[in-house]
Coordinates of C-alpha atoms in Angstrom, one line a residue:
X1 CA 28.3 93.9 75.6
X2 CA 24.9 94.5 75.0
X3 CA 22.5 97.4 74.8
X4 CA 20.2 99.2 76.7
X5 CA 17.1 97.4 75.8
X6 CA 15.0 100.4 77.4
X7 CA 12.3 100.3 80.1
X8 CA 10.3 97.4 80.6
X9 CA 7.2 97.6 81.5
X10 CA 6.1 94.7 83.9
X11 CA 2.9 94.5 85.5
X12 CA 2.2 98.1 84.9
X13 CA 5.3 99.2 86.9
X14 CA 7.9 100.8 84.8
X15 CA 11.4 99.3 85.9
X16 CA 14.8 100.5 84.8
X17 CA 16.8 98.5 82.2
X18 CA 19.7 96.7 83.9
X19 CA 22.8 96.7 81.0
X20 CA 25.1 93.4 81.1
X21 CA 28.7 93.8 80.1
X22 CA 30.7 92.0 77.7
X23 CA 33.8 92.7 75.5
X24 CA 32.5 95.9 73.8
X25 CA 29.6 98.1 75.1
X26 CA 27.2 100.8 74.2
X27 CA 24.9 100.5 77.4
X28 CA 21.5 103.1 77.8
X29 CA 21.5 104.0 74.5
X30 CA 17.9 104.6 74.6
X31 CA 18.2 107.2 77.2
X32 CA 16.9 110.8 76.4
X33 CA 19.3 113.4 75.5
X34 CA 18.0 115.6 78.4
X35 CA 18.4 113.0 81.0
X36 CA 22.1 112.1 79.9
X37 CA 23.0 115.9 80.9
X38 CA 20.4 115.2 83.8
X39 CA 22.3 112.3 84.7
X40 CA 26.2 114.1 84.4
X41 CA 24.8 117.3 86.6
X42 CA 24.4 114.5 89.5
X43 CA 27.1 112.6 88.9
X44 CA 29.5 115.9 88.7
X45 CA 27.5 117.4 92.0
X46 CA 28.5 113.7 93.7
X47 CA 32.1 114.6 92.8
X48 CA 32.5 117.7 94.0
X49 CA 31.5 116.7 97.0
X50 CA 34.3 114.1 97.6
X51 CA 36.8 116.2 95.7
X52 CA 36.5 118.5 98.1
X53 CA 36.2 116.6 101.4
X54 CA 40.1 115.9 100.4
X55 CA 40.9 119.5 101.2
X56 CA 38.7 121.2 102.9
X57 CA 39.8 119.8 106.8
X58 CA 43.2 121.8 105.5
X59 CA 41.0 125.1 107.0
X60 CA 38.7 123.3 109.7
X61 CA 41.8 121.5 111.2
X62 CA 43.1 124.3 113.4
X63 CA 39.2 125.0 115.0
X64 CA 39.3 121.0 115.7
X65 CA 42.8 121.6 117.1
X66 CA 41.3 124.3 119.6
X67 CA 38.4 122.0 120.6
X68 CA 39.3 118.7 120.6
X69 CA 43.0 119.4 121.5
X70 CA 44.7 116.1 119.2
X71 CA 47.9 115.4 119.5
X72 CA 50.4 116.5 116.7
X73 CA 50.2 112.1 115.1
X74 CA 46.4 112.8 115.6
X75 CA 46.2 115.8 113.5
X76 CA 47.9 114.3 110.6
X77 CA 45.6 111.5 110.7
X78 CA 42.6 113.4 110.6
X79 CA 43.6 115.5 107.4
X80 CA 45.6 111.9 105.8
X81 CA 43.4 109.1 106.7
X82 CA 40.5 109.9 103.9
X83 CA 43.1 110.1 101.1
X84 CA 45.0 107.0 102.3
X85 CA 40.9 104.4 102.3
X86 CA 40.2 106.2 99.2
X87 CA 43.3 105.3 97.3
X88 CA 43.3 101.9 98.4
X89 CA 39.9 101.2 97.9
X90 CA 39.4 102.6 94.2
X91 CA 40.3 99.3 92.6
X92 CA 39.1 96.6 94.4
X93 CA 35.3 99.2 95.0
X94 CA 35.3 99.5 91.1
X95 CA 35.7 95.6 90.9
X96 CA 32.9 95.2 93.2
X97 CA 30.8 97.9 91.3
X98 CA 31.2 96.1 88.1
X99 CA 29.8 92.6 89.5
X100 CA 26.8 93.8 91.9
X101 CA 25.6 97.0 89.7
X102 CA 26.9 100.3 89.2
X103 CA 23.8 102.4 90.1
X104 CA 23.3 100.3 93.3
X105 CA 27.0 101.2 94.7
X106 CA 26.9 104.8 94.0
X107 CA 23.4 105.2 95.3
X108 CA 24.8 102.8 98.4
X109 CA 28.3 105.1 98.3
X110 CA 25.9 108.3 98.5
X111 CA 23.9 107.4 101.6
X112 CA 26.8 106.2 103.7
X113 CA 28.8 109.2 103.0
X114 CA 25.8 111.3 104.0
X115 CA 25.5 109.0 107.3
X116 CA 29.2 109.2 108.4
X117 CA 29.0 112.8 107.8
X118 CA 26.0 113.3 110.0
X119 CA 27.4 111.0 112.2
X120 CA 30.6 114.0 113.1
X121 CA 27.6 115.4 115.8
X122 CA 28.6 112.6 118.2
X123 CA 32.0 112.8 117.8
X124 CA 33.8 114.7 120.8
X125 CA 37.1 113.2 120.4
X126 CA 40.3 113.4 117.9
X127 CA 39.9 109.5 117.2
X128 CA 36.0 109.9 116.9
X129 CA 37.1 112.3 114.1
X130 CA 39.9 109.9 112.6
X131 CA 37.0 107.3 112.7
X132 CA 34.8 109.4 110.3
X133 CA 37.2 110.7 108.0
X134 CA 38.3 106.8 107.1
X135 CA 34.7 105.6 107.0
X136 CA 33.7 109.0 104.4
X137 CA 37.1 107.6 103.0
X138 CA 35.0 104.4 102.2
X139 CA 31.9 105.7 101.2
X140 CA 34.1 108.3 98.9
X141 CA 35.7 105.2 97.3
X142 CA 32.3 103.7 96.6
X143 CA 31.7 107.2 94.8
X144 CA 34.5 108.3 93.1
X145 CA 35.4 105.8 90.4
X146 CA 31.1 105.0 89.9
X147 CA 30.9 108.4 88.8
X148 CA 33.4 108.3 85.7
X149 CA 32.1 104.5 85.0
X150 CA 28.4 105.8 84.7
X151 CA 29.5 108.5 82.4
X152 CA 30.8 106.2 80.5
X153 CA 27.9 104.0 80.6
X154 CA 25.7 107.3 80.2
X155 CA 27.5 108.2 77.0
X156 CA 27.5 106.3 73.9
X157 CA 28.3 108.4 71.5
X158 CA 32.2 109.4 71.4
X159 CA 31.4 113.5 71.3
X160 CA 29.5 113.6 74.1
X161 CA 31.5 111.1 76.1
X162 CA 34.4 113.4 75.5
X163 CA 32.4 116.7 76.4
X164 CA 31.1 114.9 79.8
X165 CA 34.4 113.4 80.6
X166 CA 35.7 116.9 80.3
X167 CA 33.4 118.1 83.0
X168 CA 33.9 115.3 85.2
X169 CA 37.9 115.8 85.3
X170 CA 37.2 119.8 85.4
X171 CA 34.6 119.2 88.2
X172 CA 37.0 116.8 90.0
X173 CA 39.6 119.7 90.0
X174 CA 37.5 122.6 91.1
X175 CA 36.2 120.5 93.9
X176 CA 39.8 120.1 95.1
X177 CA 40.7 124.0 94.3
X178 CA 37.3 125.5 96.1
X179 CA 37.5 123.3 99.6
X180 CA 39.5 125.4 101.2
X181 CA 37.8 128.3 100.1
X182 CA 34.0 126.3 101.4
X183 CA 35.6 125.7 104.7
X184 CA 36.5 129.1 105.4
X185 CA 33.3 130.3 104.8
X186 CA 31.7 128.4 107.1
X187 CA 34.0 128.3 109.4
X188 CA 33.3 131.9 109.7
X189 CA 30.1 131.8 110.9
X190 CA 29.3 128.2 112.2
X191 CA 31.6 125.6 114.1
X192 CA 34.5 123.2 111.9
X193 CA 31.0 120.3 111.9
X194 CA 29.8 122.0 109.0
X195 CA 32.6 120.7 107.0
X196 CA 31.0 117.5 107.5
X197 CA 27.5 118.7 107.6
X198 CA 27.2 120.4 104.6
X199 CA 28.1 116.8 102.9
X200 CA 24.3 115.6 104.6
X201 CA 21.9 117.8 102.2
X202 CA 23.4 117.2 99.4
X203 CA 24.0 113.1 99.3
X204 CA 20.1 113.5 99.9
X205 CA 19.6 115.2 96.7
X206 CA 22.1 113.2 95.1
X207 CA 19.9 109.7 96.2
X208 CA 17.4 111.1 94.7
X209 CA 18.0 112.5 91.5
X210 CA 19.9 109.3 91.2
X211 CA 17.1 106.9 91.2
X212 CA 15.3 108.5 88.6
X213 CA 18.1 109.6 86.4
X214 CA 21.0 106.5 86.5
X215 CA 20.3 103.6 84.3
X216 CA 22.2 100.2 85.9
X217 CA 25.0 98.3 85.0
X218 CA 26.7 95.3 85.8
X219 CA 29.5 92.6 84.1
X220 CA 27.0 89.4 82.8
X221 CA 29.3 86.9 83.9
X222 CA 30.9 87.7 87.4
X223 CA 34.5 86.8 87.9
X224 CA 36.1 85.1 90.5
X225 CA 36.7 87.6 93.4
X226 CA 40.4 88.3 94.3
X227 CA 41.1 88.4 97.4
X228 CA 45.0 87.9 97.7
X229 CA 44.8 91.0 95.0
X230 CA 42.5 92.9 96.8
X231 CA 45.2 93.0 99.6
X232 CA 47.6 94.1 97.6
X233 CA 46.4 96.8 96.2
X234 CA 44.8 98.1 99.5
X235 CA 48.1 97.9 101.0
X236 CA 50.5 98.9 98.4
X237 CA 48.6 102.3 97.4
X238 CA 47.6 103.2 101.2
X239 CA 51.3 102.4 101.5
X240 CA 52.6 104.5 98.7
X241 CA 50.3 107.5 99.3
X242 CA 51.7 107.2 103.1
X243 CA 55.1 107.3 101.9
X244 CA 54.8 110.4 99.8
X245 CA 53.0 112.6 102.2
X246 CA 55.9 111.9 105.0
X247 CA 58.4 112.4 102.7
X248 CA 57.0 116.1 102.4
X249 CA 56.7 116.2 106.1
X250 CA 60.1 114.6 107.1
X251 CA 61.8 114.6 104.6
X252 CA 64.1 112.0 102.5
X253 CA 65.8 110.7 105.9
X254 CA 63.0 109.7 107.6
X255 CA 63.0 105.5 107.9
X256 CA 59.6 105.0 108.3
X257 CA 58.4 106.5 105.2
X258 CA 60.9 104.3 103.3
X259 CA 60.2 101.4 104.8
X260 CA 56.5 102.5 103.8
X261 CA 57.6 102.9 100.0
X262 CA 59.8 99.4 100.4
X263 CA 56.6 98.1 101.7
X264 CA 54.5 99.6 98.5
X265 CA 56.7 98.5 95.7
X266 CA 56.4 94.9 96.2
X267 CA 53.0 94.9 97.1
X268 CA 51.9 96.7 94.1
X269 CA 54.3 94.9 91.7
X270 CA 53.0 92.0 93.1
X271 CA 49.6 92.7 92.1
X272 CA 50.7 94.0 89.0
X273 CA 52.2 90.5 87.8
X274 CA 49.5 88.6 89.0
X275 CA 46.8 90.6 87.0
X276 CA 48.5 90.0 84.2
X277 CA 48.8 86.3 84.5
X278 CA 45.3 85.9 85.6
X279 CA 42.1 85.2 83.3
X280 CA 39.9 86.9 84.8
X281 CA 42.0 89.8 86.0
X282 CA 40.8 92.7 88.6
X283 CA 42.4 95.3 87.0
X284 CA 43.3 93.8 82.6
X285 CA 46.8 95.3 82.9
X286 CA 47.2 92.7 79.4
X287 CA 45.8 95.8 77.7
X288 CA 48.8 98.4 77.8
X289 CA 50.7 95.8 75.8
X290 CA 49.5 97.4 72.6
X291 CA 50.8 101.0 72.1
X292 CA 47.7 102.6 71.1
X293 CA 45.7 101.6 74.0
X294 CA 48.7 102.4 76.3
X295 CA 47.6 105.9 75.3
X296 CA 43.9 106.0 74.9
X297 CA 43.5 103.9 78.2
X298 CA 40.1 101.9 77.6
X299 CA 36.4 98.4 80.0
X300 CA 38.1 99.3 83.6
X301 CA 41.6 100.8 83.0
X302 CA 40.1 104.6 81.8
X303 CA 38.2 105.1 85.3
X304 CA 41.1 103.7 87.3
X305 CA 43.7 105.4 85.7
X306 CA 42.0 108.6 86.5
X307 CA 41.1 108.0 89.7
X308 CA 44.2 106.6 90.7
X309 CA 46.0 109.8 88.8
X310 CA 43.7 112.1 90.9
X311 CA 44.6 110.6 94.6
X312 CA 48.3 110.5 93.6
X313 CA 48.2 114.0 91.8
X314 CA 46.9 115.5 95.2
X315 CA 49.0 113.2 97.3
X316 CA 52.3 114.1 95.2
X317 CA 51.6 117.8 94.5
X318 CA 50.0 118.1 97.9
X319 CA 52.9 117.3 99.3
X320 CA 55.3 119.3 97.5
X321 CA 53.4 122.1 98.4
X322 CA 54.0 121.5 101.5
X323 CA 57.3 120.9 101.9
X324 CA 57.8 124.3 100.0
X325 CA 56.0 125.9 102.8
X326 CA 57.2 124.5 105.5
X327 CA 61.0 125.2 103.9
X328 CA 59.9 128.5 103.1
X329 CA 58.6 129.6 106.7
X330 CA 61.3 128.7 108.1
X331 CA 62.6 128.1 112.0
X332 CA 63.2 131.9 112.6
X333 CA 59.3 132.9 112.4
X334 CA 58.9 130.0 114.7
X335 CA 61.0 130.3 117.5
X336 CA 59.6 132.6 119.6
X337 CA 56.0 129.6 119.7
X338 CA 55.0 127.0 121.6
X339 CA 56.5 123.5 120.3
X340 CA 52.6 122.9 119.7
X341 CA 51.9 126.2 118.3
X342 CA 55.0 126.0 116.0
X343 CA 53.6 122.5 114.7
X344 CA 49.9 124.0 113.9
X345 CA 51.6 126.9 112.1
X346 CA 53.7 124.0 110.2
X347 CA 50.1 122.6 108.7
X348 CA 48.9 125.2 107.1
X349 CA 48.7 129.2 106.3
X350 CA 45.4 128.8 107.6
X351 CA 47.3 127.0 111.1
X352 CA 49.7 130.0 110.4
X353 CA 47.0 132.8 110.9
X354 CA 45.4 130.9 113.5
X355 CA 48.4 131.2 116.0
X356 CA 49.5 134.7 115.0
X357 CA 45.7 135.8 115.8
X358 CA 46.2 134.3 119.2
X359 CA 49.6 135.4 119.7
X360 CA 49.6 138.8 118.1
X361 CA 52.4 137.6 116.1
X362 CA 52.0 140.2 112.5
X363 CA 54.8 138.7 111.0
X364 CA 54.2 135.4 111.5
X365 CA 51.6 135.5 109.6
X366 CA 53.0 138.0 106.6
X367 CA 55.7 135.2 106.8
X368 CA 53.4 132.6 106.3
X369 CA 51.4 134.4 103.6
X370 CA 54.4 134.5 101.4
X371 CA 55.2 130.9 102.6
X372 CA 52.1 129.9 100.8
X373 CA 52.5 131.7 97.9
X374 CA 55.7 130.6 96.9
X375 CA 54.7 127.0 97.7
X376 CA 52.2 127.3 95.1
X377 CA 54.0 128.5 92.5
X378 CA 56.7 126.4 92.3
X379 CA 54.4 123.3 92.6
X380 CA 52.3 125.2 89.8
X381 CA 55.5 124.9 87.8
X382 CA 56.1 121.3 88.7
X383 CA 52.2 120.6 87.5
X384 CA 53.1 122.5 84.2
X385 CA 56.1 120.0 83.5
X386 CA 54.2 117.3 84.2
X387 CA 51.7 117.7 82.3
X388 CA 54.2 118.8 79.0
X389 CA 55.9 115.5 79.7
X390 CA 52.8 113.7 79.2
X391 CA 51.8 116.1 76.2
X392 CA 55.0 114.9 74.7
X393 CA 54.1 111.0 75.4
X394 CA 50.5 111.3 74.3
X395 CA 52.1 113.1 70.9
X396 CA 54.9 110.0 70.9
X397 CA 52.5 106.9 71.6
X398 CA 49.0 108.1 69.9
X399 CA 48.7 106.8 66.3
X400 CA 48.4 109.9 63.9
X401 CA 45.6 108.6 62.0
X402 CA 43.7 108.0 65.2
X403 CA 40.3 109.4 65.0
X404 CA 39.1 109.4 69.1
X405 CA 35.0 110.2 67.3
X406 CA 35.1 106.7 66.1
X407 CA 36.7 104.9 68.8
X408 CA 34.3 103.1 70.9
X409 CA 35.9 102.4 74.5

């Protein structure tokens, strides 16, 4: 992989360099300190956006509920449809990123997700909404993984690639933790399209800051493109993600959601075995065969790996979350509610509130509030575990003389 050569100056236009990719890589290396940190605030302000466009339709759900009345299948694809695109789409949109510049899709990712979000004014229908949320699924896909592939492309040096890759993963999670709390407050004094519409002003920004800040990036030899593969993975992770979220809702006897993970597992194993047969591989699985790389995760496999780690850590912990709560409310709160009303109040403690405001139901939502809480705690405590687990696997597989400063990846 080759360097950043710098700007060249052609015809008295100053153009940005355009960094080719090969086996190893330290691309814009000749960018300026201040525009490297320049470059991360954009690239973290992108993220939060999309972060927290996977949560925040948790609160604005129940206000779409009293206006566009959706059914209760509706309403689950309105809050489940952007999480399903994006998962499926991370893979085969990084692929594409690689071969046709990394600057051009994330610039391309930011203008359609501030179009589809504008676009929520001329939607007066549940499967107008449904339409939106899957094509901001898109552009969020287009987003997503570009961000962390541009850090690393901002970042040549090993301490400052770990520092920025620490705010991206940290600005990935607050985006998730704070949309709840941004819905609500503009719920509170304007209608459930400012979810969507607050998305608008800042892609502008985003567009551009980002052409004066992002240096470009693409592989110098384009591979193949995989079609059969990209199929796969589309299907197997919208499949998986599927799977897990109506597990939490229905629980482990529902048929459809195993036939969605017996669906998955093939799909995806499928995939697996024929990137690793491949030469020119969408995603180089080859690479976990050695130990130490298993753990550092490096080219393609490092921005996947999170991304990939991120929808399924909101899918899996989403969901358990859920389950919790609904299992924790309980049928006795519910019984004296609607069938419809019982379902909203089954969504969320937001849903909850909603219907005890409208039926003057105090201990509903008491009931709920404690629903919620305990929901979170125990999938805090599930999070802990996890995360000791892979402590324990990172201590187990890392080499001890491994130096991560010197590693170039």
């Amino acid at each position: 992989m080759s360097g950043d050569e710098g700007a060249v100056e052609s015809g008295g236009v100053r153009t940005e360099p355009v960094v080719a990719d090969q086996a190893v890589a330290e691309p814009a290396a000749g960018l300026s300190r201040g525009r490297r940190w320049a470059a991360l605030a954009v690239l973290s302000a992108s993220l939060l956006v999309i972060a927290m466009d996977v949560t925040i339709l948790n609160v604005a759900l129940p206000h779409i509920t009293a206006d566009l009345a959706p059914s209760a299948a509706q309403q689950l694809w309105i809050v489940d449809v952007y999480a399903l695109i994006l998962a499926g789409l991370l893979v085969p949109v990084s692929a594409l990123a690689d071969r046709y510049g990394r600057k051009r899709t994330l610039l391309a990712g930011y203008l359609l997700f501030g179009g589809f979000s504008l676009a929520i004014l001329a939607a007066d229908s549940a499967a107008g909404v449904i339409l939106i949320r899957a094509l901001l699924g898109v552009a969020g896909a287009m987003i997503m993984p570009t961000t962390l592939s541009m850090v690393r492309v901002v970042f040549t040096d090993p301490r400052e690639r770990a520092t920025a890759l620490g705010v991206w993963a940290a600005t990935s999670a607050v985006g998730i933790a704070v949309g709840p709390v941004v819905g609500g407050l503009l719920l509170t004094h304007v209608s459930w399209h400012s979810a969507f519409l607050i998305n608008v002003p800042l892609m502008a920004a985003a567009i551009v800051a980002g052409l004066f800040l992002l240096p470009e990036y693409r592989t110098a030899h384009r591979p193949r493109w995989d079609v059969p593969g990209t199929v796969a993975i589309i299907a197997g992770m919208v499949a998986l993600v599927w799977s897990i979220k109506h597990f939490a809702k229905e629980g482990f006897g529902a048929p459809e959601s195993w036939a969605a993970l017996g669906a998955a597992v093939p799909a995806l194993g499928w995939f697996v075995r024929r990137n690793l047969r491949r030469p020119d591989p969408m995603l180089d699985l080859r690479l976990f065969r050695r130990p130490p790389l298993t753990a550092g995760i490096v080219a393609a496999l490092e921005e996947t790996s999170y991304e990939l780690g991120s929808v399924l850590g909101v899918a899996v912990l989403g969901s358990i979350a859920a389950a919790v709560y609904r299992s924790r409310l309980g049928e006795g709160a519910l019984s004296a509610l609607t069938p419809g009303q019982a379902g909203e109040a089954r969504e969320s403690l937001a849903g909850a509130v909603e219907v005890a405001e409208r039926t003057g139901s105090a201990g509903l939502a008491a009931r709920a509030g404690d629903a919620f809480v305990d929901s979170l705690a125990l999938t805090g405590l599930v999070g802990f575990f996890a995360l000791l687990g892979a402590a324990v696997l990172t201590a187990v597989l890392v080499p001890r003389n491994l130096d991560l400063t010197k590693q170039s990846h």
